[in-house]
Amino acid sequence: MDPGDPAGDPAAGERHRMGRDPLLLLQALQTLWSTRERKQLREEAWRGFAALDDPLAGLLDMLESCRGQRGEGPSLAAWISHQLQCWLQAQPCPSLAQHSLRLKQLQARAVKVLTESPPSLAAPLASIFQLQDADRSCLLAHVHRLHHEGRFREAATLGATLKLQSELGVEKMSIPLLLQDKVALVERYVAGFPDLQRRLLVLMDSWCQPGFDIKDVARRYPEVTSLSLEKLSPKALSRQVLRLQERYGVAPALCPNAAIQQRLAALRHLCHKRFVEKSLSQENWTDHVQGLVGQSPWLQEQLSQLLVSHSDPVTAAQCAMELLLPEERLPAAVAVELRRFRLQGRATEADSRLEVKDMKDRYYQLPIPRENVHLLASWEDLTRHEGALLQCHQVVGVDVEWTPVFVAGGRPRPSLLQVAVEGHVFLLDVLALSQPPTGQGAQAFSRLVAQLLSDPSITKLGYGMVGDLQKLGTSCPALAHVEKQILGGMDLLLVHRQMRVASVPAPAVDRARELRGLSLLVQQVLGTALDKTQQLSNWDRRPLCEEQVIYAAADAYCLLEVHQALCREPARFHLSEDLAGSRRPRHRERPGARKPPGLQKASAPAAPRQVPVAVAVSEGAAPQIPARAFRVVCDNMLQGLARSLRCLGVDARMLGNGEDHRRAAELRAQVGAGRCLSVDCSLKAQQQAKAVLKHFNVRVTHADIFSRCQTQSFEERAEGWGMGHPEKPRLGLSTPSGPQACNCDQYLKVSRDMMKQLMWLSSHQEGPRSSGDEATQSQAVQEPGPAPDAAPEGCTYDRPCRWLQMADLRAETPDMLADGTRLQLAGVPVGVLRTPGLRCFYCCTGCGKVFWDGSHLGRVATHFRDMLESAPSPCEPSPAPSPASSPF
């Protein structure tokens, strides 16, 4: 019942007719308020609102009565106001007509109450009494009074609630809040007012101009306490301005000072890269600096100071001459050196060139001939080299280059995609191939990249691979979110982090030029660092210079050599045997966000039991392996993979929970090279199965589906590993230490009539039987029914197996095969025997499990449609029943 409906309560109806005193209602609510019985309090309030002759006037009576009270009074007043607001919204009757005399009278009272009440009453009163349409002069006067009293937060909040921003302005209300670092409140204040947003940006940008001192503003507001002037430094403030500029969609020309501050920050960064880290070539440094400084006299002066602080006068003068800096902008010592260089007619660059050559000799060198570095800039180039790029079962290094962006609003776009294979590097010109977006080159490029990344048989190496690939979508919309499609990816960044966790000592390097990232990894593994001086070069420039080409090729090819070194000596770097626990890239996401396929958090190096491994053995060395000749051992983290492979006829064995997980590594040593595969446990079992079958070139036909017994014991369902017959090892690698799945591929076909007899005999077999009973049973099984050459009509799943004969059963126990395997007849529901069209059953000779035609075959065939060969299937067309197991 609605607590505001008096129809269900006679007493409430009487009060409604007589009208209820709002002060008595307030008294009752105050009593309940002290008990904290919120449900009862709400019901009483709603009944009281319904009983009032005029709920709006009654609310004002109650609020006026609460004025001057301390403690609980204001809180109760705010609660009552909010509850009346909710009650009015639930009523079918319309509110007071706008501009009516009665409403104006109530608004006048409400404004007076508002001016004497806490801020928490502003929102409900504004809604109930439509104060946005009330006399604004009183409201404005109240807001101005709050502001004059130094209650800046209350003034701004009330002004925004009452929609008074246009009359109040932005400068007066925002400056005190900005001085207190209340930017979020200022943003809420100007929300929905584009003109105020632009004025706010102009104000904040004016504080970013060179030479501006924010303390001058603070001195005009002595009443502002808790100043946070450090948050208003030009650097910090310019970031806020540029953020709001992008959020509000304002033209950059409106905020020139913030842009200059951003360029100054970029100049400082570039000078650090060039003169401290020495990771940026002089040519690339000059290229970027010229674009940032332009003709700005102030930036020219700042750059001159940076040059002096980072180098000697001679080097500063060389840079000034290359950058064409005006002499009057330079310090005296630098200007003297610059004049000397001009008199000589050239800068002394010989020493610097020699220094560069000596430095390059200390860095990693590309180990392949220059002619093996191929630049692909057209769809014809892609077609010509597609076979080498997409060759199955190879390892490739992947990297992306882009021109850095140092100005606001810029988004780096990829310029080059490098793919390194053994002996060759392919540089895919993204700029040329992606234009026009719907052209033949763009389509061929998108198709090739998607195919390369989604092929699980190709191992893709990268360093921070996800971040690189995310940028491809900016140039090629068809590759948006391509990082989520990676299968077979190995991020060496995570391997590097594990090496650090394992306390691999870093090489002794100059602290001023401390190596990091991929350069440090190459130093630690290969002994020489990777030269990164071209990393921040202009990759949009065409043609690329020779230094850029060599750098791009080395950046990708070093991944192959690092991977090979880690695989040769993993113990040296405290890594697992096959890097399986190190290979999965970590996708940066908020907690709870879904991880993309193929990208999973790396396992800790000290936890080898988290390393999923599949060791495969095939009979013979044929290029293509029949499914039933393929044998595989799986780590127990790959339980789903083992079951999926067994479903397709593969002889799959799974390590038990009690076995040491290093057993997988031992098995790897017993098989030939290339017979071990690290499986990505972030994939679903069916995806893992497809990756394994494709990697080992396994041929699967419809006849292979359910050709092996899928029986799982209670232990397997509860513990997650296979049952089986330890006395019948089927792999030849080792005897299972615990129960395993049956895995048998030998069945006997049983007609429905014979199954009825066997089930009847099994259900009536109790204790020792007389000779008469034995005779009866013997007679019952002596007529097993016909054994035709073909399956009975209507049996859609016809396994190539023989029919059950009398000789296959023990005479004294007709539910047991001659080899001692008992048929699991109790698992066959009686109702199955009445299934129309069902003519036969299948019994596993290994465990005695009984199967019959069901719907599993159609589902499995659908899931693995792309893996099945077009050989004639025993259950075509669809949806053919399958030997679905009976409930255990």
PDB file of N, CA and C in Angstrom, residues 28 50 80 208 231 289 447 472 509 595 665 754:
ATOM      1  N   ALA A  28       5.921  14.805  15.475  1.00  0.00           N
ATOM      2  CA  ALA A  28       5.943  13.347  15.362  1.00  0.00           C
ATOM      3  C   ALA A  28       7.208  12.874  14.648  1.00  0.00           C
ATOM      4  N   ALA A  50       0.143  13.552   2.905  1.00  0.00           N
ATOM      5  CA  ALA A  50      -1.159  13.331   2.287  1.00  0.00           C
ATOM      6  C   ALA A  50      -2.287  13.954   3.112  1.00  0.00           C
ATOM      7  N   ILE A  80      13.200  16.177   5.503  1.00  0.00           N
ATOM      8  CA  ILE A  80      11.773  16.400   5.229  1.00  0.00           C
ATOM      9  C   ILE A  80      11.588  17.027   3.851  1.00  0.00           C
ATOM     10  N   CYS A 208      48.777  31.853 -17.619  1.00  0.00           N
ATOM     11  CA  CYS A 208      49.898  31.083 -18.160  1.00  0.00           C
ATOM     12  C   CYS A 208      50.885  31.943 -18.955  1.00  0.00           C
ATOM     13  N   LYS A 231      49.608  24.439  -7.228  1.00  0.00           N
ATOM     14  CA  LYS A 231      48.833  23.795  -8.290  1.00  0.00           C
ATOM     15  C   LYS A 231      48.569  24.736  -9.453  1.00  0.00           C
ATOM     16  N   VAL A 289      63.163  20.744 -32.483  1.00  0.00           N
ATOM     17  CA  VAL A 289      63.258  22.039 -31.811  1.00  0.00           C
ATOM     18  C   VAL A 289      62.825  23.163 -32.740  1.00  0.00           C
ATOM     19  N   ARG A 447      44.264  -6.636 -44.170  1.00  0.00           N
ATOM     20  CA  ARG A 447      44.042  -8.081 -44.232  1.00  0.00           C
ATOM     21  C   ARG A 447      45.304  -8.848 -43.810  1.00  0.00           C
ATOM     22  N   LEU A 472      47.672   1.385 -34.491  1.00  0.00           N
ATOM     23  CA  LEU A 472      47.384   1.068 -35.893  1.00  0.00           C
ATOM     24  C   LEU A 472      45.965   1.455 -36.272  1.00  0.00           C
ATOM     25  N   VAL A 509      76.392   1.206 -16.239  1.00  0.00           N
ATOM     26  CA  VAL A 509      76.200   2.228 -17.266  1.00  0.00           C
ATOM     27  C   VAL A 509      76.318   3.599 -16.627  1.00  0.00           C
ATOM     28  N   LYS A 595      39.861  -8.932 -20.565  1.00  0.00           N
ATOM     29  CA  LYS A 595      41.130  -9.014 -21.263  1.00  0.00           C
ATOM     30  C   LYS A 595      40.917  -9.538 -22.671  1.00  0.00           C
ATOM     31  N   ALA A 665      58.302 -30.452 -18.423  1.00  0.00           N
ATOM     32  CA  ALA A 665      59.608 -30.103 -18.976  1.00  0.00           C
ATOM     33  C   ALA A 665      60.450 -31.359 -19.207  1.00  0.00           C
ATOM     34  N   MET A 754      18.986 -56.122 -27.856  1.00  0.00           N
ATOM     35  CA  MET A 754      19.923 -56.778 -26.951  1.00  0.00           C
ATOM     36  C   MET A 754      20.187 -55.923 -25.711  1.00  0.00           C
TER      37      MET A 754
END
